Short mmCIF file of C-alpha atoms in Angstrom, two decimals:
data_model
loop_
_atom_site.label_atom_id
_atom_site.label_comp_id
_atom_site.label_asym_id
_atom_site.label_seq_id
_atom_site.Cartn_x
_atom_site.Cartn_y
_atom_site.Cartn_z
CA MET A 1 71.27 47.46 121.43
CA ASN A 2 69.48 50.59 119.61
CA GLU A 3 67.85 52.94 121.72
CA GLY A 4 66.76 56.04 119.77
CA TRP A 5 67.85 59.25 119.43
CA LEU A 6 66.50 60.54 123.03
CA PRO A 7 68.46 58.76 124.74
CA ARG A 8 71.52 58.78 122.88
CA LEU A 9 70.88 62.82 123.21
CA ARG A 10 70.79 62.52 126.82
CA GLY A 11 74.04 59.99 126.71
CA ILE A 12 73.61 56.51 128.42
CA VAL A 13 75.47 55.21 131.29
CA THR A 14 76.38 51.32 131.47
CA VAL A 15 76.44 51.23 135.59
CA ARG A 16 77.94 47.93 137.28
CA LEU A 17 76.28 47.32 140.54
CA ARG A 18 77.68 46.10 143.78
CA GLY A 19 76.20 44.31 147.04
CA GLY A 20 73.39 45.26 148.67
CA ALA A 21 69.88 44.91 147.43
CA GLN A 22 69.87 44.82 143.85
CA GLU A 23 66.41 43.63 142.85
CA GLU A 24 65.05 46.24 145.21
CA LEU A 25 66.58 48.79 144.14
CA VAL A 26 64.94 47.95 140.69
CA ASN A 27 62.11 47.98 141.81
CA ASP A 28 62.26 50.89 143.47
CA CYS A 29 63.41 52.71 139.93
CA LEU A 30 60.94 51.32 138.52
CA LYS A 31 57.94 52.45 141.29
CA ASP A 32 59.69 56.33 140.37
CA GLY A 33 59.31 56.52 136.65
CA LEU A 34 63.35 56.00 136.24
CA ALA A 35 63.82 53.73 132.56
CA LEU A 36 66.59 51.04 133.35
CA TRP A 37 67.26 48.62 130.85
CA SER A 38 69.66 45.69 129.12
CA ILE A 39 69.85 44.21 132.98
CA ARG A 40 71.99 41.53 133.19
CA ARG A 41 73.85 39.44 135.37
CA THR A 42 77.45 39.31 135.30
CA SER A 43 78.69 37.91 138.33
CA PRO A 44 76.14 36.35 141.61
CA GLU A 45 77.05 39.12 143.32
CA GLU A 46 77.20 41.56 140.88
CA MET A 47 74.35 43.11 138.31
CA GLU A 48 74.70 45.44 134.80
CA PHE A 49 71.77 48.15 133.46
CA ALA A 50 71.93 51.06 131.51
CA VAL A 51 70.39 54.07 131.86
CA GLN A 52 70.04 57.88 131.41
CA VAL A 53 72.36 60.52 132.70
CA PRO A 54 69.37 62.60 133.81
CA ASP A 55 68.45 59.44 135.68
CA PHE A 56 72.07 58.21 136.98
CA PHE A 57 71.54 61.61 138.88
CA ARG A 58 68.74 60.34 140.74
CA LEU A 59 69.74 57.18 141.41
CA LYS A 60 71.92 58.15 144.05
CA PRO A 61 69.04 57.87 147.69
CA TYR A 62 68.04 54.39 146.18
CA LEU A 63 71.48 53.74 146.20
CA LYS A 64 71.61 55.00 149.57
CA ARG A 65 68.54 52.79 151.22
CA THR A 66 69.35 49.50 149.65
CA GLY A 67 73.05 50.00 150.45
CA CYS A 68 74.41 48.85 146.47
CA ARG A 69 77.36 50.41 145.29
CA ILE A 70 77.72 51.84 141.74
CA HIS A 71 80.76 51.46 139.44
CA VAL A 72 80.27 53.68 136.09
CA THR A 73 81.46 50.78 132.88
CA ARG A 74 80.48 52.57 129.93
CA ARG A 75 79.52 56.19 128.49
CA ARG A 76 77.86 56.92 125.15
CA GLY A 77 75.74 59.16 123.18
CA LEU A 78 76.15 62.96 122.84
CA PRO A 79 76.70 65.00 126.21
CA PHE A 80 80.06 62.59 126.76
CA TRP A 81 81.18 62.97 121.94
CA LEU A 82 81.22 66.33 123.31
CA ARG A 83 83.09 65.97 126.09
CA LYS A 84 85.29 64.03 123.55
CA ALA A 85 85.20 66.23 120.69
CA ALA A 86 85.95 69.69 123.74
CA LYS A 87 89.83 68.00 124.03
CA ARG A 88 90.14 67.45 120.84
CA LYS A 89 89.64 70.89 120.20
CA PHE A 90 91.37 71.52 116.31
CA PHE A 91 89.31 68.80 115.02
CA ALA A 92 85.89 70.22 116.48
CA ALA A 93 87.35 73.01 114.79
CA GLY A 94 87.65 71.83 111.79
CA ILE A 95 84.62 69.78 111.69
CA VAL A 96 83.24 72.94 112.19
CA LEU A 97 84.67 75.11 109.81
CA PHE A 98 84.46 72.59 106.71
CA PHE A 99 81.15 72.74 107.43
CA ALA A 100 80.97 76.91 107.93
CA THR A 101 82.99 76.80 104.60
CA MET A 102 80.92 74.08 102.47
CA PHE A 103 77.87 77.04 103.72
CA LEU A 104 79.47 80.46 102.91
CA LEU A 105 80.91 78.30 99.12
CA SER A 106 78.02 77.45 98.42
CA SER A 107 75.89 80.21 99.02
CA LEU A 108 77.91 81.88 96.91
CA VAL A 109 77.18 82.67 92.94
CA TRP A 110 79.96 80.91 91.03
CA THR A 111 78.61 81.38 87.16
CA ILE A 112 76.40 83.87 85.57
CA GLU A 113 75.23 81.50 82.09
CA VAL A 114 72.97 83.64 79.64
CA ARG A 115 70.91 81.88 76.68
CA GLY A 116 69.95 82.78 73.45
CA THR A 117 71.54 85.97 72.72
CA GLU A 118 72.16 86.95 69.33
CA ARG A 119 72.44 91.00 68.85
CA ILE A 120 72.82 91.50 73.07
CA LYS A 121 76.51 91.76 73.68
CA GLN A 122 77.16 89.40 76.80
CA GLU A 123 78.66 91.82 78.34
CA ASP A 124 76.03 94.39 78.12
CA LEU A 125 73.77 91.90 79.60
CA LEU A 126 76.08 91.37 82.40
CA ALA A 127 77.52 95.12 83.12
CA ALA A 128 73.39 95.58 83.18
CA ALA A 129 73.33 92.47 86.29
CA LYS A 130 76.38 93.87 87.61
CA ALA A 131 74.68 97.10 87.77
CA GLU A 132 71.92 95.50 89.70
CA GLY A 133 73.96 93.58 92.34
CA VAL A 134 74.22 90.52 90.13
CA TYR A 135 77.51 89.21 90.28
CA PRO A 136 79.79 85.72 90.27
CA PHE A 137 81.43 86.24 93.53
CA GLN A 138 78.47 87.70 94.64
CA TRP A 139 76.62 86.16 98.36
CA SER A 140 73.15 84.69 96.81
CA TRP A 141 71.07 85.59 100.21
CA LYS A 142 72.16 89.86 98.72
CA LEU A 143 70.64 88.75 95.37
CA PRO A 144 67.55 90.60 94.68
CA GLU A 145 64.39 88.56 94.06
CA PRO A 146 64.82 86.81 90.51
CA SER A 147 60.89 88.27 89.19
CA LEU A 148 61.81 92.37 90.42
CA LEU A 149 65.63 91.31 88.81
CA ALA A 150 64.08 90.03 85.78
CA ALA A 151 61.93 92.98 85.45
CA LYS A 152 65.01 96.35 86.17
CA LEU A 153 66.84 94.06 83.62
CA SER A 154 64.61 93.85 81.51
CA ALA A 155 64.27 98.10 81.63
CA ARG A 156 68.05 98.88 81.04
CA LEU A 157 68.06 96.40 78.49
CA PRO A 158 65.28 98.13 75.96
CA ASP A 159 66.54 95.20 72.80
CA ALA A 160 65.86 92.52 75.18
CA ALA A 161 61.85 90.97 74.90
CA TRP A 162 61.95 89.50 78.16
CA ILE A 163 64.51 88.32 79.82
CA GLY A 164 63.63 85.55 82.88
CA VAL A 165 65.93 84.73 85.57
CA GLU A 166 66.48 81.46 87.07
CA LYS A 167 68.49 80.27 90.14
CA LYS A 168 69.95 76.54 89.92
CA GLY A 169 72.45 76.46 92.54
CA THR A 170 75.53 78.03 92.42
CA ARG A 171 74.08 79.42 88.84
CA ILE A 172 72.80 82.43 87.68
CA ILE A 173 70.76 81.51 83.87
CA PHE A 174 69.45 84.58 82.53
CA GLN A 175 67.45 83.42 79.46
CA VAL A 176 67.04 86.08 76.65
CA VAL A 177 64.21 86.58 74.01
CA GLU A 178 66.16 89.12 71.70
CA SER A 179 62.98 92.04 70.50
CA LYS A 180 62.66 91.85 66.36
CA ARG A 181 63.45 95.19 65.02
CA PRO A 182 63.04 96.43 61.86
CA ASP A 183 66.06 97.19 59.63
CA ALA A 184 67.18 100.23 60.07
CA ALA A 185 66.97 102.74 56.85
CA LYS A 186 69.64 103.26 54.36
CA LEU A 187 71.33 106.33 54.52
CA ASN A 188 71.03 108.86 51.95
CA SER A 189 72.12 112.19 51.16
CA PRO A 190 70.01 114.43 49.65
CA ARG A 191 69.14 114.20 46.14
CA HIS A 192 67.33 115.16 43.12
CA ILE A 193 65.48 112.79 41.39
CA ILE A 194 66.34 112.98 37.05
CA ALA A 195 64.91 111.50 34.16
CA SER A 196 67.51 108.59 33.37
CA SER A 197 66.78 109.32 29.29
CA ASP A 198 64.34 111.14 26.75
CA ALA A 199 60.89 110.40 27.59
CA VAL A 200 57.47 111.65 28.12
CA VAL A 201 55.93 111.27 31.75
CA THR A 202 53.24 108.62 32.32
CA ARG A 203 52.82 108.06 35.80
CA ILE A 204 54.45 110.54 38.91
CA ILE A 205 54.18 109.34 42.24
CA ALA A 206 56.17 111.43 44.76
CA ASP A 207 56.95 109.50 47.78
CA LYS A 208 59.14 112.68 49.09
CA GLY A 209 59.98 115.98 47.81
CA ARG A 210 58.81 118.09 45.24
CA PRO A 211 57.45 116.67 41.36
CA VAL A 212 58.49 118.78 39.26
CA VAL A 213 57.12 117.42 36.02
CA ARG A 214 53.57 116.43 35.47
CA VAL A 215 51.63 113.59 33.61
CA ASN A 216 52.51 114.08 29.85
CA THR A 217 55.44 116.27 30.21
CA LYS A 218 58.43 115.38 27.59
CA VAL A 219 61.44 114.94 29.52
CA LYS A 220 64.87 115.29 28.82
CA LYS A 221 67.75 112.70 29.72
CA GLY A 222 69.05 114.59 32.74
CA GLN A 223 66.23 116.74 33.96
CA THR A 224 64.95 117.02 37.34
CA LEU A 225 61.84 115.04 37.81
CA ILE A 226 61.42 115.39 41.96
CA SER A 227 63.14 117.84 43.76
CA GLY A 228 65.15 117.88 46.75
CA THR A 229 64.58 121.59 47.84
CA ILE A 230 61.75 121.76 49.52
CA GLY A 231 59.93 125.51 50.15
CA GLU A 232 59.82 129.30 49.49
CA PRO A 233 63.80 130.60 48.73
CA PRO A 234 64.38 131.71 52.07
CA ASN A 235 63.33 128.87 54.03
CA THR A 236 64.58 125.96 52.20
CA ALA A 237 65.61 122.71 53.20
CA THR A 238 67.26 119.30 51.14
CA VAL A 239 65.37 115.79 51.65
CA VAL A 240 66.12 112.67 49.67
CA ALA A 241 64.02 112.32 47.37
CA ASP A 242 62.02 109.55 46.67
CA GLY A 243 59.32 108.58 44.49
CA GLU A 244 58.10 106.49 41.41
CA VAL A 245 58.56 108.37 37.85
CA ARG A 246 57.36 106.88 34.80
CA GLY A 247 57.16 107.19 30.94
CA LEU A 248 57.10 106.26 27.41
CA VAL A 249 60.93 106.15 26.25
CA TRP A 250 61.54 105.44 22.65
CA HIS A 251 64.32 102.76 22.25
CA GLU A 252 66.09 101.78 18.34
CA TYR A 253 67.26 98.47 17.40
CA ALA A 254 68.92 97.29 14.73
CA ILE A 255 68.40 93.92 14.09
CA VAL A 256 69.81 90.74 11.66
CA SER A 257 68.06 87.76 11.61
CA PRO A 258 69.04 84.50 9.76
CA LEU A 259 66.72 83.23 7.45
CA SER A 260 67.71 79.70 8.11
CA ILE A 261 68.93 77.88 11.59
CA GLN A 262 70.94 75.36 12.41
CA THR A 263 69.89 72.99 15.21
CA HIS A 264 71.39 69.55 17.08
CA VAL A 265 69.46 66.36 16.42
CA TYR A 266 69.13 62.81 17.83
CA THR A 267 70.08 60.14 15.55
CA GLY A 268 68.23 57.65 17.74
CA GLU A 269 71.70 55.80 17.70
CA SER A 270 73.48 55.83 21.15
CA LYS A 271 76.87 54.04 23.34
CA THR A 272 75.85 53.66 26.49
CA LYS A 273 79.38 53.08 29.05
CA TRP A 274 79.57 51.87 32.84
CA SER A 275 81.51 53.02 35.82
CA VAL A 276 82.17 52.40 39.01
CA VAL A 277 83.16 55.45 41.59
CA LEU A 278 84.05 54.75 44.60
CA PHE A 279 85.63 58.00 46.57
CA GLY A 280 84.98 60.10 43.45
CA ARG A 281 87.42 58.38 41.13
CA ALA A 282 85.39 56.06 38.21
CA LEU A 283 87.00 53.47 37.18
CA GLN A 284 84.72 52.31 33.45
CA VAL A 285 83.69 48.12 33.59
CA SER A 286 81.66 48.48 30.24
CA GLY A 287 81.38 50.19 26.70
CA PHE A 288 84.97 50.61 25.75
CA GLY A 289 86.25 52.13 22.29
CA ALA A 290 86.24 55.08 21.05
CA ASN A 291 83.64 57.16 20.13
CA PRO A 292 81.78 55.44 17.23
CA PHE A 293 79.16 58.85 16.06
CA ALA A 294 80.68 61.83 14.52
CA GLN A 295 78.69 63.73 16.40
CA SER A 296 78.05 62.99 19.43
CA GLN A 297 76.68 64.32 22.90
CA THR A 298 77.12 62.75 26.56
CA GLN A 299 75.10 62.07 28.86
CA GLU A 300 76.23 61.45 32.66
CA LYS A 301 73.95 60.07 35.48
CA LEU A 302 75.84 58.97 39.07
CA GLU A 303 73.59 56.64 41.23
CA ASN A 304 75.34 57.14 44.97
CA LEU A 305 74.35 54.27 47.29
CA GLY A 306 73.11 55.78 50.35
CA TRP A 307 71.31 53.84 53.47
CA ARG A 308 68.88 55.86 55.33
CA GLY A 309 69.73 59.60 54.01
CA LEU A 310 72.77 58.80 54.25
CA ARG A 311 75.41 59.36 51.30
CA LEU A 312 77.88 56.15 51.07
CA PRO A 313 81.44 57.45 48.86
CA ALA A 314 80.37 54.44 46.27
CA GLY A 315 77.75 54.61 43.47
CA ARG A 316 77.97 53.98 39.47
CA LEU A 317 77.78 56.07 36.77
CA LYS A 318 76.21 55.14 32.85
CA GLU A 319 77.79 57.70 30.22
CA THR A 320 75.30 58.06 27.24
CA VAL A 321 76.56 58.78 24.68
CA MET A 322 74.70 59.92 21.75
CA GLU A 323 74.80 60.03 18.20
CA THR A 324 73.64 63.94 16.72
CA ARG A 325 72.74 65.54 13.81
CA VAL A 326 72.97 69.10 12.82
CA GLU A 327 69.81 69.58 11.10
CA GLU A 328 68.86 72.67 9.01
CA LYS A 329 65.95 74.53 9.56
CA THR A 330 64.81 77.49 6.97
CA LEU A 331 62.64 80.05 7.54
CA THR A 332 60.14 82.35 6.47
CA ARG A 333 60.63 86.24 5.79
CA GLU A 334 57.76 86.85 8.80
CA GLU A 335 59.17 84.37 10.95
CA ALA A 336 63.07 85.05 11.01
CA VAL A 337 61.54 89.14 11.74
CA GLN A 338 59.16 88.09 14.66
CA ALA A 339 62.17 85.98 16.31
CA GLY A 340 64.07 89.49 15.92
CA ILE A 341 62.16 91.41 17.52
CA GLU A 342 61.69 88.99 20.68
CA ARG A 343 65.42 88.78 20.31
CA ALA A 344 65.31 92.61 20.74
CA LYS A 345 62.46 92.67 24.00
CA ALA A 346 64.58 90.62 26.18
CA ASP A 347 67.50 92.68 25.30
CA LEU A 348 65.43 94.89 26.49
CA MET A 349 63.62 93.75 29.69
CA SER A 350 67.01 93.20 30.49
CA LYS A 351 68.15 96.81 30.20
CA ALA A 352 65.21 98.40 31.48
CA GLY A 353 63.66 96.70 34.04
CA ALA A 354 60.97 93.39 34.13
CA ASP A 355 58.58 95.89 35.70
CA ALA A 356 58.91 97.28 32.00
CA VAL A 357 56.04 97.38 29.42
CA VAL A 358 56.47 97.44 25.75
CA LYS A 359 53.94 99.43 24.61
CA GLU A 360 54.25 99.36 20.93
CA GLN A 361 56.81 98.36 18.28
CA LYS A 362 57.31 99.70 14.24
CA ILE A 363 60.15 98.13 12.07
CA LEU A 364 61.20 102.00 10.05
CA HIS A 365 63.46 99.31 7.71
CA GLU A 366 63.66 96.26 6.59
CA LYS A 367 65.92 94.42 4.22
CA THR A 368 66.52 90.54 2.87
CA ASP A 369 70.24 90.17 1.94
CA ASN A 370 72.14 87.43 2.23
CA GLY A 371 69.62 85.23 3.63
CA LYS A 372 69.68 87.40 6.52
CA VAL A 373 66.96 90.33 7.20
CA TYR A 374 68.15 93.45 8.48
CA MET A 375 65.66 95.18 9.98
CA LYS A 376 65.21 98.70 11.93
CA VAL A 377 62.93 98.56 14.24
CA LEU A 378 61.59 101.66 17.30
CA LEU A 379 59.92 99.77 20.51
CA GLU A 380 58.52 102.39 22.68
CA VAL A 381 58.37 101.51 26.55
CA ASP A 382 56.61 102.23 29.41
CA GLN A 383 59.48 102.10 31.61
CA SER A 384 61.45 103.52 35.62
CA ILE A 385 63.15 106.42 34.69
CA VAL A 386 64.20 107.12 37.78
CA LYS A 387 67.64 108.16 38.49
CA GLU A 388 69.03 109.39 41.32
CA MET A 389 71.50 112.41 41.60
CA PRO A 390 73.32 114.31 44.24
CA LEU A 391 72.88 117.55 46.16
CA VAL A 392 76.48 118.99 46.87
CA GLN A 393 75.61 121.68 50.03
CA MET A 394 77.66 124.58 49.26
CA GLN A 395 80.43 124.67 52.33
CA GLY A 396 81.54 127.45 54.25
CA GLU A 397 78.60 129.27 54.59
CA MET B 1 44.44 45.76 145.77
CA ASP B 2 42.90 41.79 144.79
CA THR B 3 43.09 40.96 148.59
CA SER B 4 40.66 43.90 149.01
CA MET B 5 37.87 42.54 147.01
CA GLY B 6 35.77 40.92 148.50
CA LYS B 7 33.93 37.63 147.49
CA LEU B 8 30.71 40.01 146.28
CA SER B 9 33.02 41.87 144.45
CA ARG B 10 35.05 39.01 142.52
CA ARG B 11 31.52 37.32 141.22
CA MET B 12 30.16 40.95 139.81
CA ARG B 13 33.46 41.08 138.65
CA LYS B 14 33.17 37.51 136.59
CA TRP B 15 29.42 38.14 135.86
CA THR B 16 30.32 41.38 134.26
CA ALA B 17 33.45 39.94 132.20
CA ASP B 18 31.24 37.02 130.66
CA ILE B 19 28.48 39.42 129.71
CA LEU B 20 30.56 41.77 127.76
CA ASP B 21 33.47 38.68 126.74
CA LEU B 22 36.24 40.53 128.02
CA PRO B 23 39.67 38.75 128.68
CA GLN B 24 40.56 37.20 131.54
CA ASP B 25 43.34 39.19 131.90
CA VAL B 26 41.30 42.74 132.34
CA ALA B 27 38.77 41.51 134.27
CA TYR B 28 41.11 39.69 136.89
CA ASP B 29 44.28 41.72 136.58
CA LEU B 30 46.13 38.61 135.66
CA PRO B 31 49.47 38.74 134.17
CA ARG B 32 49.79 38.25 130.12
CA MET B 33 52.67 36.56 129.17
CA ILE B 34 54.03 36.57 125.18
CA MET B 35 56.51 33.81 124.59
CA ILE B 36 58.75 33.17 121.05
CA GLY B 37 60.49 30.26 121.50
CA ASP B 38 62.91 30.48 123.89
CA ARG B 39 64.32 33.48 123.62
CA GLN B 40 61.71 36.24 124.45
CA LEU B 41 59.71 36.69 126.91
CA TYR B 42 56.95 39.62 127.27
CA ILE B 43 55.49 39.66 129.98
CA GLU B 44 52.62 42.58 131.11
CA ASN B 45 51.72 42.96 135.35
CA HIS B 46 53.82 42.08 137.05
CA ARG B 47 53.94 43.53 140.44
CA GLY B 48 58.27 43.92 140.65
CA VAL B 49 61.53 41.76 140.22
CA ILE B 50 61.89 38.87 144.02
CA HIS B 51 64.85 37.94 142.25
CA PHE B 52 67.35 38.00 139.06
CA SER B 53 70.34 36.36 138.21
CA SER B 54 71.22 34.98 134.64
CA GLU B 55 69.77 31.55 135.19
CA GLN B 56 66.44 32.93 137.34
CA LEU B 57 63.92 35.50 137.13
CA ARG B 58 61.58 35.31 139.55
CA LEU B 59 58.67 38.08 139.25
CA LYS B 60 55.79 39.41 141.65
CA LEU B 61 52.24 38.85 140.48
CA SER B 62 49.47 40.49 141.91
CA LYS B 63 48.78 37.33 143.07
CA GLY B 64 51.79 34.41 143.99
CA GLU B 65 55.02 34.36 142.01
CA LEU B 66 56.11 34.41 138.19
CA GLU B 67 59.75 32.07 137.74
CA VAL B 68 61.56 31.83 134.32
CA ASN B 69 64.57 29.55 134.41
CA GLY B 70 67.08 29.73 131.96
CA MET B 71 70.51 31.27 131.01
CA ASP B 72 71.29 34.09 129.98
CA LEU B 73 69.06 36.11 131.01
CA ILE B 74 68.89 39.75 130.25
CA ILE B 75 66.41 42.00 131.20
CA ARG B 76 65.74 43.92 127.97
CA THR B 77 63.58 46.65 129.33
CA ILE B 78 61.43 46.72 132.40
CA TRP B 79 58.74 49.56 133.27
CA THR B 80 56.82 49.52 136.34
CA GLU B 81 54.24 46.89 134.87
CA GLU B 82 56.24 44.79 132.11
CA VAL B 83 58.87 43.58 131.55
CA PHE B 84 61.22 42.83 128.30
CA ILE B 85 63.31 39.24 128.57
CA GLU B 86 66.36 37.68 126.73
CA GLY B 87 67.95 34.82 126.94
CA ARG B 88 67.60 30.85 126.84
CA ILE B 89 64.44 30.08 128.29
CA THR B 90 63.81 27.03 129.42
CA SER B 91 61.15 26.92 131.77
CA VAL B 92 58.28 29.46 133.03
CA ASN B 93 56.26 28.72 135.86
CA LEU B 94 53.42 29.87 138.18
CA LYS B 95 53.20 29.46 141.30
CA ASP B 96 50.07 29.82 144.32
CA GLY B 97 47.89 28.16 142.25
CA GLU B 98 47.56 29.61 139.01
CA GLY B 99 47.75 28.06 136.07
CA LYS B 100 50.37 27.65 132.94
CA ARG B 101 49.67 30.33 129.75
#
């Protein structure tokens, strides 16, 4: 029978009753509030019932009055279990030790996990955490408050914008958000800004350093434009001169431009070849035979089989062989000159930079000979004329 | 308790019980029994055990006696006014004039 936890805690004794007025005993006990249960006759003279241990000790006067004798047949519940445990000392100690060990081990910090670090080294974070008292095999109850710990760690690691501390069982998780920093400025040695070529200055803005020339000054190649030395003679300092200087520069080009140009044009005739492609190898299936055209261009088009964005290693290859023909086109002198100048300008842009502007162009000399136009062109270009010259410090002073 | 009750007070009780529509067991201090088949019997308002064996249980009532016959009878639990019996019950008899419920 299920008695519930309280009687079990107090201990339950099953008692066998012999002789005397047994019903009387039951009635007397009930009247005084002793709880008896599971009362049964085992034989005409004997009765058995269960009683709680505290009530069992109160039975004696009733037994005396009714002339019954008792004999304990069964003991259950915590007090008896404890007595048994006391006999099996090592077993009981083992149980206690097991739970104690379990508790102690689970209150250790076993692992520390760091998430979200890219620039900050994990070792740095772990070292900072160690300094704050968070390291593997530390007792959890010694850990500082997570919010407090997060604030302290943030103070120790200036590169971290935010640090979140979370404790999950025996695991500590640091969630780090790194602060974004501008790239460090490139280190430069002190320098002057000098002219990269002969020019007339059209614009000069010194970000750092002392401008030496003014707008509309004619400068020679190598002349200082922005000086890296600042201050009056006894108290000078050298800086990294920096700024924007633009000037008009003249470029002379000798151009040879043909009066006729050859172009390839399609005749419209074509031939198609098909191939099957498997694992990067093509097997031709149609369009066999030699190339029937004297001059031709081939266009290839590969179509891969795919399924939902997945590329399969199979497909087909279409090759179109198209016949071409050379056509000669005769240019007028003006057209040839224009084409030559365009080419010269394109070359100039690649040399002087994309922000260069052609201000003026002059054809100095022009001659048509052997189907070609020979000419000399002067291009006046507004471009950057900045060149850096490192300042060599006098050593040993 | 009941013996000391006079005729007048008994009539008063009956009248009150009729007016207020009270159950009879409350009004007259009668035993109330709940029986589940032949295996469980729950009795309220008894006045003590007269005899108990595995074949028979006799309980004292406020007036008369209750006799429970059966086989392998066990008193599962017993309190001062209630008793819970298990076993194979064959008959329940009320002695001394009162009718069976």
